[in-house]
Amino acid sequence: MTTPIEAAKRLAKEHGIDDQHDGKKVSQTTQIVDMVKGSVALWHSDENEPFATIENNEHHENWPLKSRAFRDFIDFNFYTTHGKAPNSQVRQAAISTLGGIARFDGPEHKVWTRGATGEKSIILDLGDANWNAVTIGPNGWAVTNQPPVKFRRPKSMQALPAPKHGGGLTLLREFLNLASDDDWVLARAWLVQTMFEKGPYPVLTLHGEAGSAKSTAARVLKSCVDPTIAPLRSQPRNEHDLLIAAKNSWVIALDNLSNLSSWISDALCRLATGGGLATRELYSDAEESIFDVQRPVILNGITTLANRGDLLDRCILLTLPVIAENERRTEEDFWDDFAQAHPAILGGLLDAVVGALRELPAVKLERLPRMADFARRAVAAEVGQGWKRGEFMTAYAENRAGANDTAVEASMVATAIIELMASRDEWTGAMTKLLTELNYFVDEAIIRRKGWPVDGARLGQELRRTAPNLRASGIDIHFDTPSRRVITIRKGLHSTDITDLPSQTDSDTTTEEVDGHDSNPDGNVGSYSKPKITVTSNRHDHIGVGQWPHDSDVGSDSKIHDSSNEKLFEY
C-alpha cells in the first residue's frame, strides 16, 4: 500500500508532470490538478459539497476540499514532488477546479458524522488516527478500518478508545451521581438511543444544587459516545451557532444554563425529533443553508430549564443529589479512572445495542408514547441484555408524569384553567369570554406579567401549547371551528399516556395471551395476565460519584407485591 506522497511522485515520473509538457510550459494549477487526480478519489456529498478520499497507510481518509487538511496535503505533495511551494492563488484555483470535477464528474455519497446507518447495521466512527469504525449488528460488533460509509472528521472530534469485548455498561454507574435506580435506568436507555443514527432523541435534562456533579455527568455521558475537544458548550447566541454545533458533533451538551428562551426551546424540539433548521449561507445575501438534523442533547443547570410543554414532552428530567464531602474525588483521579474503564463501558454499550437490534423486531408496545421509537429501543435493549422486564417503562412513566406536572406549574394559563374547573365539570364559550373568567382566578400582578395573554388569539395559542399537559392532568380541551373560536373544557379521566404501556415480544405470546388493561383510579397501571410480577418504584438513597450500590440494593426494587396501592406495572 502506497502513501499519497509516493503516489504523487510516481505520477510525476510516469507522466512528466513538471514545468514542461509536450514542449509547452504547464501552469502550476494544471500540475496540481493532475497530481491530485492521480492520487485521490474525488466525489461529492448529498449536500453537493466536494470531497477527496485519500489512501494512507492501508486506510482511507475523507477530507472536504475546502478544509485546511486538504490544502496542506496539496502543499506538501507539491513541494515533495517539485521541490517548491505552490502559489496560494494557484492552489486556490486548483481546488476550485477539483471541486468542479468532484461535483460534476464524481459520484455522490452520503456523509456521516460519528454515527451512520449501514445495511442492517449501525456504524460508529471511533475517530482515531487509523480511521477505525465499529460495525454493530444483531449478531455482534467488530472493529474495521474499511467502513462501508463515508465519515467526515470535524476538527473538534476526539477519538473513542478501542472497545473491549466482555465489558459492562454497569461500570458507568460508578461515574454518575444519580439519585435512584430509576434514574440509572433512564440514563442507560438514553445512552443506548444515542447510538442509533435516527431519533427521536429525548433531551436529557440534569438539574441539581451546586456540588451535585451535573457538569461532570454531562461530560461523562457525552464522552461515552462522542468525545470532543470542548465537550460542554455555553448556550448558543442564535440558531446559526446551534446549527454549526449540530453539524460538527453528534451529542450537544449545553452547560450551566439559567433559562431557555423561546427560540432555543423550539430549536431543541426540532433537534430532538427532527425538523428543518435554516440559516443564511455565509458570505451570501440570498443563498440559504437547510439542515435537517436530529441530535441527542444534554442540558444542565441548577433550576428547571425546560418549562414549555412541547420541550418537556421530549425531556427526561433527572435531579442529581448533592455529593457528601466524604464521597468527593479529585478531578485527576476521577478522569484517570474513567479513562481506564471507558473501553469496557463502550464495549458494554455496544453489547446493549446489539441486543436491542436483535430484539427490536419482536418488541411491541400496547400504546405508543410520544417518543415511540426511543421507548421501543429501550425495551428491546432491556430484553436483549436480560435486564429486569418492565423496569424502563415504569421509570419512564413516572418521569413523564413529573415532566407533565412541571409543564402545568410553569404555565400561568394552565394553572388558571385548573382553578376554573375545580368547581365544575364542563365549560363552553368563546376565547374572549374564557380570558375574562380566567382573569378572576389570577392576581393583578400576573395579568400585568409579560407571559399572560392579552386577547383571545394569544390565549388560544397558549391553550394549544398546554392542552396535552392539561389532558394528562384530567382536563380535556376541545377546540371548535377556528371561525367561531369556541372551546369546550371538560373534566375527564387522567390520561393514561405511557403509564399503562406494557411491553412484550413475540416470544412472550407463544405460551399465553397478553392482556392489557387501562389504568384505574387507584393509580394501578396496565397489567398482564399471569404470571403477575409487580415492579414497584421504591426509591433508594443516592449513590455518590465513585461509590457502588451495596449488594443488598441490587434487584431490591423488583419484587412480588400484592399491595394495590403501591404496584405500578405488571407483566
Coordinates of C-alpha atoms in Angstrom, one line a residue:
M1 CA 0.0 0.0 0.0
T2 CA 1.4 3.3 -1.0
T3 CA 1.2 6.7 0.7
P4 CA -0.3 9.8 -1.1
I5 CA 3.3 11.2 -1.4
E6 CA 4.6 8.1 -3.1
A7 CA 1.6 8.0 -5.5
A8 CA 2.2 11.7 -6.4
K9 CA 5.9 11.0 -7.1
R10 CA 5.2 8.0 -9.2
L11 CA 2.6 10.0 -11.2
A12 CA 5.0 12.8 -11.8
K13 CA 7.7 10.4 -13.0
E14 CA 5.4 8.4 -15.3
H15 CA 3.5 11.2 -16.9
G16 CA 6.1 14.0 -16.8
I17 CA 4.1 16.3 -14.6
D18 CA 6.5 19.2 -14.3
D19 CA 7.0 22.6 -15.7
Q20 CA 7.2 21.3 -19.3
H21 CA 4.7 19.1 -21.2
D22 CA 4.9 18.4 -25.0
G23 CA 7.4 21.3 -25.2
K24 CA 5.0 23.7 -23.7
K25 CA 5.0 25.3 -20.2
V26 CA 2.4 23.8 -17.9
S27 CA 0.8 26.0 -15.3
Q28 CA 1.1 25.2 -11.6
T29 CA -2.7 24.9 -11.5
T30 CA -2.7 22.2 -14.1
Q31 CA 0.2 20.4 -12.3
I32 CA -1.7 20.4 -9.0
V33 CA -4.9 19.2 -10.6
D34 CA -3.2 16.4 -12.4
M35 CA -1.2 15.4 -9.3
V36 CA -4.4 15.3 -7.1
K37 CA -6.5 13.4 -9.7
G38 CA -3.8 10.7 -9.9
S39 CA -3.6 10.1 -6.2
V40 CA -7.1 10.6 -4.7
A41 CA -10.7 9.8 -5.4
L42 CA -12.9 12.9 -5.9
W43 CA -16.7 12.8 -5.1
H44 CA -19.4 15.0 -3.6
S45 CA -21.8 14.7 -0.7
D46 CA -25.6 14.6 -0.8
E47 CA -25.4 18.3 0.0
N48 CA -23.1 18.8 -3.1
E49 CA -20.0 19.5 -1.0
P50 CA -16.8 18.3 -2.8
F51 CA -14.7 15.7 -1.0
A52 CA -11.5 13.7 -1.6
T53 CA -10.8 10.2 -0.3
I54 CA -7.1 9.7 0.3
E55 CA -5.5 6.3 0.8
N56 CA -3.0 6.4 3.7
N57 CA -1.3 3.5 5.4
E58 CA -3.9 0.9 4.5
H59 CA -6.9 3.0 5.4
H60 CA -8.9 5.8 3.7
E61 CA -9.5 9.3 4.9
N62 CA -12.2 11.6 3.7
W63 CA -11.4 15.4 3.5
P64 CA -13.6 18.3 2.3
L65 CA -11.8 20.1 -0.4
K66 CA -12.3 23.4 1.5
S67 CA -10.6 22.0 4.6
R68 CA -7.2 23.1 5.9
A69 CA -6.1 19.5 5.8
F70 CA -6.6 19.2 2.1
R71 CA -4.7 22.5 1.4
D72 CA -1.8 21.1 3.5
F73 CA -2.0 17.9 1.5
I74 CA -1.6 19.8 -1.8
D75 CA 1.2 22.0 -0.5
F76 CA 3.2 19.1 1.0
N77 CA 2.8 16.8 -2.0
F78 CA 3.6 19.6 -4.5
Y79 CA 6.7 20.6 -2.5
T80 CA 7.8 17.0 -2.2
T81 CA 7.4 16.3 -5.9
H82 CA 8.7 19.6 -7.3
G83 CA 10.9 21.0 -4.6
K84 CA 9.0 24.3 -4.4
A85 CA 5.8 25.6 -2.8
P86 CA 2.8 26.4 -5.0
N87 CA 1.5 30.0 -5.2
S88 CA -1.6 30.4 -2.9
Q89 CA -3.7 31.8 -5.6
V90 CA -2.7 29.0 -7.9
R91 CA -3.6 26.5 -5.2
Q92 CA -7.0 28.0 -4.7
A93 CA -7.7 27.9 -8.4
A94 CA -6.7 24.3 -8.5
I95 CA -9.0 23.5 -5.6
S96 CA -11.9 25.3 -7.4
T97 CA -11.2 23.2 -10.5
L98 CA -11.0 20.0 -8.4
G99 CA -14.3 21.0 -6.7
G100 CA -16.0 21.2 -10.2
I101 CA -14.6 17.8 -11.1
A102 CA -15.9 16.3 -7.8
R103 CA -19.4 17.8 -8.2
F104 CA -20.0 17.0 -11.9
D105 CA -17.7 14.0 -12.6
G106 CA -17.5 12.3 -9.2
P107 CA -20.0 10.0 -7.6
E108 CA -22.4 11.1 -4.8
H109 CA -22.1 9.7 -1.3
K110 CA -23.9 10.5 1.9
V111 CA -21.5 11.9 4.6
W112 CA -21.9 10.9 8.2
T113 CA -20.5 12.4 11.5
R114 CA -19.7 9.9 14.2
G115 CA -22.7 7.6 13.6
A116 CA -24.1 6.1 10.4
T117 CA -26.6 3.5 9.2
G118 CA -25.4 0.7 7.0
E119 CA -27.2 -2.3 5.6
K120 CA -28.9 -3.8 8.6
S121 CA -26.2 -2.3 10.9
I122 CA -25.0 0.7 12.8
I123 CA -21.5 2.1 12.2
L124 CA -19.7 4.1 14.9
D125 CA -16.7 6.2 13.9
L126 CA -14.0 5.7 16.6
G127 CA -12.3 8.9 15.4
D128 CA -8.8 7.5 15.8
A129 CA -5.7 8.1 13.6
N130 CA -6.3 4.9 11.6
W131 CA -9.9 5.8 10.8
N132 CA -11.3 2.7 12.5
A133 CA -15.0 2.3 13.0
V134 CA -17.3 -0.3 14.7
T135 CA -20.0 -2.1 12.8
I136 CA -22.8 -3.1 15.0
G137 CA -25.5 -5.7 14.0
P138 CA -27.9 -8.0 15.7
N139 CA -25.3 -10.8 15.8
G140 CA -22.4 -8.8 17.3
W141 CA -20.0 -6.0 16.7
A142 CA -16.5 -5.7 15.2
V143 CA -13.8 -3.0 14.6
T144 CA -12.8 -2.3 10.9
N145 CA -10.6 0.2 9.2
Q146 CA -12.6 0.0 6.0
P147 CA -16.1 1.2 7.0
P148 CA -18.7 0.8 4.3
V149 CA -19.8 4.5 4.6
K150 CA -18.1 7.9 4.3
F151 CA -17.3 9.7 7.6
R152 CA -16.1 13.2 8.0
R153 CA -13.9 14.3 10.8
P154 CA -14.7 17.8 12.3
K155 CA -11.6 19.5 13.9
S156 CA -13.2 19.2 17.4
M157 CA -13.7 15.4 17.2
Q158 CA -11.6 13.3 19.6
A159 CA -11.0 9.6 19.5
L160 CA -13.0 6.9 21.3
P161 CA -11.0 4.1 22.8
A162 CA -10.9 0.7 21.2
P163 CA -14.0 -1.0 22.7
K164 CA -13.4 -4.1 24.9
H165 CA -15.3 -7.3 24.4
G166 CA -16.8 -8.6 27.6
G167 CA -17.2 -5.2 29.1
G168 CA -20.2 -4.0 31.0
L169 CA -22.4 -0.9 30.9
T170 CA -23.0 -1.1 34.6
L171 CA -19.4 0.1 35.1
L172 CA -20.7 3.5 34.1
R173 CA -22.8 3.8 37.2
E174 CA -19.7 4.5 39.2
F175 CA -19.2 7.7 37.4
L176 CA -22.7 9.2 37.6
N177 CA -24.1 10.8 40.7
L178 CA -27.7 9.7 40.3
A179 CA -30.5 9.8 42.9
S180 CA -32.1 6.4 42.3
D181 CA -32.2 3.2 40.3
D182 CA -34.9 4.6 38.1
D183 CA -32.6 7.5 37.1
W184 CA -29.9 5.0 36.2
V185 CA -32.4 3.0 34.0
L186 CA -33.4 6.2 32.2
A187 CA -29.8 7.4 31.7
R188 CA -28.8 4.0 30.4
A189 CA -31.8 4.0 28.0
W190 CA -30.9 7.5 26.8
L191 CA -27.3 6.4 26.1
V192 CA -28.4 3.4 24.1
Q193 CA -30.6 5.6 22.0
T194 CA -27.6 7.9 21.1
M195 CA -26.0 5.0 19.3
F196 CA -28.8 5.0 16.7
E197 CA -28.4 7.3 13.7
K198 CA -32.0 8.3 13.7
G199 CA -34.1 9.6 16.6
P200 CA -36.2 10.7 18.2
Y201 CA -33.8 11.6 20.9
P202 CA -35.1 12.6 24.3
V203 CA -33.5 15.7 25.7
L204 CA -31.6 14.7 28.9
T205 CA -32.0 17.5 31.4
L206 CA -29.9 17.4 34.6
H207 CA -30.7 19.7 37.5
G208 CA -29.4 19.9 41.0
E209 CA -27.7 22.2 43.5
A210 CA -24.2 23.4 43.2
G211 CA -22.0 20.4 44.0
S212 CA -24.2 17.7 42.5
A213 CA -21.7 17.0 39.6
K214 CA -24.2 18.0 36.9
S215 CA -21.4 19.1 34.5
T216 CA -19.4 16.0 35.3
A217 CA -22.3 13.8 34.5
A218 CA -23.0 15.6 31.2
R219 CA -19.3 15.3 30.2
V220 CA -19.2 11.6 31.1
L221 CA -22.3 10.8 29.1
K222 CA -21.2 12.7 26.1
S223 CA -17.7 11.2 26.2
C224 CA -19.1 7.7 26.2
V225 CA -20.1 8.1 22.5
D226 CA -18.8 11.5 21.2
P227 CA -15.7 12.9 22.9
T228 CA -14.7 16.3 21.6
I229 CA -12.1 19.0 22.5
A230 CA -14.7 21.1 24.3
P231 CA -17.4 18.6 25.4
L232 CA -19.6 21.2 27.2
R233 CA -20.8 24.4 25.5
S234 CA -22.4 27.5 26.7
Q235 CA -25.9 28.5 25.4
P236 CA -25.6 29.4 21.7
R237 CA -26.3 33.0 20.8
N238 CA -28.5 32.2 17.9
E239 CA -29.9 29.4 15.8
H240 CA -26.9 29.6 13.4
D241 CA -24.5 28.7 16.3
L242 CA -26.7 25.8 17.3
L243 CA -26.7 24.5 13.7
I244 CA -22.9 24.7 13.5
A245 CA -22.6 22.8 16.7
A246 CA -25.0 20.1 15.5
K247 CA -23.2 19.7 12.2
N248 CA -19.8 19.3 13.8
S249 CA -20.6 17.0 16.7
W250 CA -23.0 14.2 17.5
V251 CA -24.1 14.9 21.1
I252 CA -24.9 18.5 22.0
A253 CA -24.2 19.3 25.7
L254 CA -25.2 22.7 26.9
D255 CA -23.7 23.5 30.3
N256 CA -24.6 25.7 33.3
L257 CA -27.8 27.2 31.8
S258 CA -30.1 29.6 33.7
N259 CA -33.1 29.5 31.4
L260 CA -34.1 28.8 27.9
S261 CA -35.6 31.4 25.6
S262 CA -38.5 30.6 23.3
W263 CA -36.3 30.3 20.2
I264 CA -33.8 27.9 21.6
S265 CA -36.6 25.8 23.2
D266 CA -38.3 25.4 19.8
A267 CA -34.9 24.7 18.1
L268 CA -34.1 22.0 20.6
C269 CA -37.5 20.4 19.9
R270 CA -36.6 20.2 16.3
L271 CA -33.2 18.8 17.1
A272 CA -34.7 16.1 19.3
T273 CA -37.5 14.9 17.0
G274 CA -36.5 16.2 13.6
G275 CA -37.3 19.3 11.5
G276 CA -35.6 21.7 9.1
L277 CA -33.4 24.4 10.5
A278 CA -32.4 27.1 8.1
T279 CA -29.8 29.8 8.2
R280 CA -28.3 32.2 5.6
E281 CA -25.2 30.9 3.9
L282 CA -22.0 32.6 4.9
Y283 CA -20.9 35.5 2.6
S284 CA -24.2 35.3 0.8
D285 CA -27.3 37.6 0.7
A286 CA -29.7 35.2 -0.9
E287 CA -28.4 31.6 -0.5
E288 CA -29.9 29.6 2.3
S289 CA -28.4 26.5 4.0
I290 CA -31.0 24.0 5.2
F291 CA -30.2 21.4 7.8
D292 CA -32.5 18.5 8.6
V293 CA -30.7 17.1 11.6
Q294 CA -31.5 15.1 14.7
R295 CA -29.1 15.1 17.6
P296 CA -29.0 13.8 21.2
V297 CA -29.0 16.8 23.6
I298 CA -27.9 17.2 27.2
L299 CA -28.9 20.3 29.2
N300 CA -27.8 21.0 32.8
G301 CA -28.5 23.8 35.2
I302 CA -29.4 24.5 38.8
T303 CA -33.0 25.2 38.2
T304 CA -35.6 23.5 36.0
L305 CA -34.6 24.6 32.5
A306 CA -37.5 23.4 30.2
N307 CA -40.8 24.9 31.2
R308 CA -42.6 24.9 27.8
G309 CA -44.9 21.8 27.4
D310 CA -43.6 20.9 23.9
L311 CA -40.0 20.7 25.1
L312 CA -40.9 19.0 28.4
D313 CA -42.8 16.4 26.4
R314 CA -39.4 15.4 24.8
C315 CA -37.4 15.5 28.0
I316 CA -36.0 13.1 30.6
L317 CA -35.7 15.1 33.8
L318 CA -33.1 13.9 36.3
T319 CA -32.4 15.7 39.6
L320 CA -29.0 15.0 41.0
P321 CA -28.3 15.0 44.7
V322 CA -25.5 16.9 46.4
I323 CA -22.4 14.8 46.9
A324 CA -21.3 14.4 50.5
E325 CA -17.8 15.8 51.2
N326 CA -16.5 12.4 52.2
E327 CA -17.6 11.0 48.8
R328 CA -15.8 13.6 46.7
R329 CA -12.9 12.8 44.4
T330 CA -10.2 14.8 42.7
E331 CA -10.7 15.6 39.0
E332 CA -7.4 13.9 38.2
D333 CA -8.3 10.6 39.9
F334 CA -11.9 10.6 38.6
W335 CA -10.9 11.1 34.9
D336 CA -8.0 8.7 35.2
D337 CA -10.4 6.0 36.5
F338 CA -12.9 6.8 33.7
A339 CA -10.2 6.6 31.0
Q340 CA -9.3 3.1 32.3
A341 CA -13.0 2.0 32.4
H342 CA -14.0 3.6 29.1
P343 CA -13.1 0.7 26.8
A344 CA -15.1 -1.7 28.9
I345 CA -18.0 0.7 29.2
L346 CA -18.0 1.3 25.4
G347 CA -17.9 -2.5 24.8
G348 CA -20.9 -2.9 27.2
L349 CA -22.8 -0.2 25.4
L350 CA -22.1 -1.9 22.1
D351 CA -23.4 -5.1 23.5
A352 CA -26.6 -3.4 24.7
V353 CA -27.1 -2.0 21.2
V354 CA -26.5 -5.5 19.7
G355 CA -29.2 -6.8 22.0
A356 CA -31.6 -4.0 21.0
L357 CA -31.1 -4.6 17.3
R358 CA -31.7 -8.3 17.8
E359 CA -34.9 -8.0 19.9
L360 CA -36.4 -4.8 18.3
P361 CA -38.5 -6.6 15.6
A362 CA -40.3 -8.6 18.2
V363 CA -40.9 -5.7 20.7
K364 CA -44.5 -4.4 20.8
L365 CA -45.9 -1.6 22.9
E366 CA -49.7 -1.7 23.6
R367 CA -49.8 2.1 23.3
L368 CA -47.1 4.3 21.8
P369 CA -45.8 7.3 23.8
R370 CA -44.6 10.5 22.2
M371 CA -41.0 9.2 21.8
A372 CA -42.2 5.8 20.5
D373 CA -39.0 4.7 18.7
F374 CA -37.0 5.6 21.8
A375 CA -39.3 3.6 24.0
R376 CA -39.2 0.5 21.7
R377 CA -35.4 0.5 21.5
A378 CA -35.1 0.9 25.3
V379 CA -37.4 -2.0 25.9
A380 CA -35.5 -4.0 23.2
A381 CA -32.2 -3.4 25.0
E382 CA -33.8 -4.4 28.3
V383 CA -34.9 -7.7 26.8
G384 CA -31.6 -8.2 24.9
Q385 CA -29.4 -7.6 28.0
G386 CA -31.6 -9.6 30.4
W387 CA -32.3 -6.5 32.5
K388 CA -35.5 -6.5 34.6
R389 CA -38.6 -6.6 32.4
G390 CA -40.8 -3.6 32.7
E391 CA -38.2 -1.6 34.6
F392 CA -37.8 1.0 31.8
M393 CA -41.4 1.6 31.2
T394 CA -42.2 2.1 34.8
A395 CA -39.3 4.6 35.3
Y396 CA -40.2 6.4 32.1
A397 CA -43.9 6.7 33.0
E398 CA -43.0 8.2 36.4
N399 CA -40.6 10.6 34.8
R400 CA -43.1 11.7 32.1
A401 CA -45.7 12.3 34.9
G402 CA -43.2 14.6 36.7
A403 CA -42.4 16.4 33.4
N404 CA -46.1 17.0 32.9
D405 CA -46.6 18.4 36.4
T406 CA -43.6 20.7 35.7
A407 CA -45.2 22.0 32.5
V408 CA -48.6 22.7 34.2
E409 CA -46.9 24.5 37.1
A410 CA -44.8 26.6 34.7
S411 CA -47.9 27.7 32.7
M412 CA -49.9 30.6 34.2
V413 CA -52.8 29.7 31.9
A414 CA -52.8 26.0 32.7
T415 CA -52.9 26.7 36.5
A416 CA -55.7 29.2 36.0
I417 CA -57.7 26.6 33.9
I418 CA -57.3 24.1 36.8
E419 CA -58.6 26.7 39.2
L420 CA -61.5 27.4 36.9
M421 CA -62.5 23.8 36.6
A422 CA -62.1 23.0 40.3
S423 CA -65.9 23.6 40.9
R424 CA -67.4 22.5 37.6
D425 CA -67.3 19.6 35.2
E426 CA -67.6 21.5 31.9
W427 CA -67.2 25.0 30.5
T428 CA -68.1 26.2 27.0
G429 CA -67.6 29.6 25.4
A430 CA -65.5 31.8 23.2
M431 CA -61.9 32.6 23.9
T432 CA -62.5 36.2 24.9
K433 CA -65.1 35.0 27.4
L434 CA -62.7 32.4 28.8
L435 CA -60.0 35.0 29.2
T436 CA -62.4 37.3 31.1
E437 CA -63.2 34.5 33.5
L438 CA -59.6 33.4 33.9
N439 CA -58.7 36.9 34.9
Y440 CA -60.8 36.5 38.0
F441 CA -58.7 33.5 39.1
V442 CA -55.3 35.2 39.0
D443 CA -53.7 38.1 40.7
E444 CA -53.5 41.5 39.1
A445 CA -49.7 41.1 39.1
I446 CA -50.0 38.0 36.9
I447 CA -52.3 39.8 34.5
R448 CA -49.7 42.5 34.0
R449 CA -47.0 40.0 33.5
K450 CA -45.5 39.6 30.0
G451 CA -46.5 36.0 29.5
W452 CA -50.2 36.5 30.3
P453 CA -52.4 36.6 27.1
V454 CA -53.9 39.9 26.3
D455 CA -56.6 38.7 23.9
G456 CA -58.4 35.6 22.8
A457 CA -56.0 34.9 19.9
R458 CA -53.0 34.7 22.3
L459 CA -55.0 32.7 24.8
G460 CA -55.8 30.2 22.0
Q461 CA -52.1 29.8 21.2
E462 CA -51.2 29.1 24.8
L463 CA -54.1 26.6 25.2
R464 CA -53.0 24.6 22.2
R465 CA -49.5 24.5 23.6
T466 CA -50.6 23.3 27.1
A467 CA -53.6 21.2 26.0
P468 CA -51.6 17.9 26.2
N469 CA -50.4 18.7 29.7
L470 CA -53.9 19.6 30.9
R471 CA -55.2 16.4 29.3
A472 CA -52.7 14.4 31.2
S473 CA -53.9 16.2 34.4
G474 CA -57.5 15.2 33.7
I475 CA -58.8 18.3 31.9
D476 CA -59.7 17.9 28.2
I477 CA -59.9 20.9 25.9
H478 CA -61.9 20.6 22.7
F479 CA -61.3 23.3 20.1
D480 CA -64.3 24.2 17.8
T481 CA -64.1 25.7 14.4
P482 CA -61.5 28.5 14.1
S483 CA -64.0 31.0 12.8
R484 CA -66.2 30.6 15.9
R485 CA -63.3 30.5 18.3
V486 CA -65.4 28.4 20.7
I487 CA -63.9 25.8 23.0
T488 CA -65.3 23.2 25.4
I489 CA -63.4 22.3 28.6
R490 CA -64.3 19.1 30.4
K491 CA -63.1 17.2 33.3
G492 CA -62.1 13.6 32.4
L493 CA -60.1 10.6 33.4
H494 CA -56.4 11.2 33.8
S495 CA -54.5 10.5 30.6
T496 CA -53.0 7.0 30.5
D497 CA -50.2 8.2 28.3
I498 CA -47.4 5.6 28.9
T499 CA -48.1 4.6 32.4
D500 CA -50.1 1.7 31.2
L501 CA -47.9 0.7 28.3
P502 CA -46.8 -2.9 28.9
S503 CA -44.2 -4.2 26.6
Q504 CA -43.9 -7.6 25.0
T505 CA -42.0 -9.5 22.4
D506 CA -43.3 -12.1 20.1
S507 CA -41.8 -14.8 22.3
D508 CA -43.9 -13.5 25.2
T509 CA -47.1 -14.5 23.5
T510 CA -46.1 -18.0 22.4
T511 CA -47.4 -19.7 25.5
E512 CA -50.2 -17.4 26.6
E513 CA -52.1 -14.3 25.5
V514 CA -51.2 -10.9 27.0
D515 CA -54.0 -8.8 28.3
G516 CA -53.6 -5.0 28.6
H517 CA -55.8 -3.0 30.9
D518 CA -56.3 0.7 31.3
S519 CA -55.2 2.4 34.4
N520 CA -57.7 2.6 37.2
P521 CA -58.5 5.4 39.6
D522 CA -56.3 3.8 42.3
G523 CA -53.2 4.6 40.2
N524 CA -52.6 0.9 39.2
V525 CA -51.1 0.7 35.8
G526 CA -51.5 -1.6 32.9
S527 CA -51.3 -5.3 33.8
Y528 CA -50.7 -8.5 32.0
S529 CA -52.2 -11.9 32.6
K530 CA -50.3 -14.5 34.6
P531 CA -47.6 -14.5 35.9
K532 CA -48.2 -11.3 37.9
I533 CA -44.8 -10.0 38.8
T534 CA -45.2 -6.5 40.1
V535 CA -42.4 -4.0 39.6
T536 CA -42.5 -1.3 42.2
S537 CA -40.8 2.1 42.2
N538 CA -39.0 2.2 45.6
R539 CA -36.5 5.0 45.9
H540 CA -33.1 4.4 47.4
D541 CA -30.5 6.7 48.9
H542 CA -28.4 8.2 46.2
I543 CA -25.2 6.7 45.0
G544 CA -22.4 9.3 45.1
V545 CA -19.8 9.6 42.4
G546 CA -17.2 6.9 42.9
Q547 CA -19.5 4.7 45.0
W548 CA -21.0 1.4 44.2
P549 CA -24.5 0.3 45.3
H550 CA -24.5 -2.3 48.1
D551 CA -25.2 -5.8 47.1
S552 CA -28.4 -5.7 49.1
D553 CA -29.6 -2.9 46.9
V554 CA -29.2 -4.8 43.6
G555 CA -32.6 -6.0 42.5
S556 CA -34.3 -4.7 45.6
D557 CA -36.7 -2.6 43.5
S558 CA -38.3 -5.6 41.8
K559 CA -40.3 -8.0 43.9
I560 CA -43.7 -9.7 44.1
H561 CA -46.1 -7.3 45.8
D562 CA -49.8 -7.6 46.5
S563 CA -50.5 -4.1 47.7
S564 CA -52.8 -2.4 45.1
N565 CA -51.7 1.0 46.4
E566 CA -48.1 0.5 45.5
K567 CA -47.9 -1.6 42.4
L568 CA -47.1 0.4 39.2
F569 CA -46.6 -2.2 36.5
E570 CA -47.4 -5.8 36.0
Y571 CA -46.4 -8.4 33.4

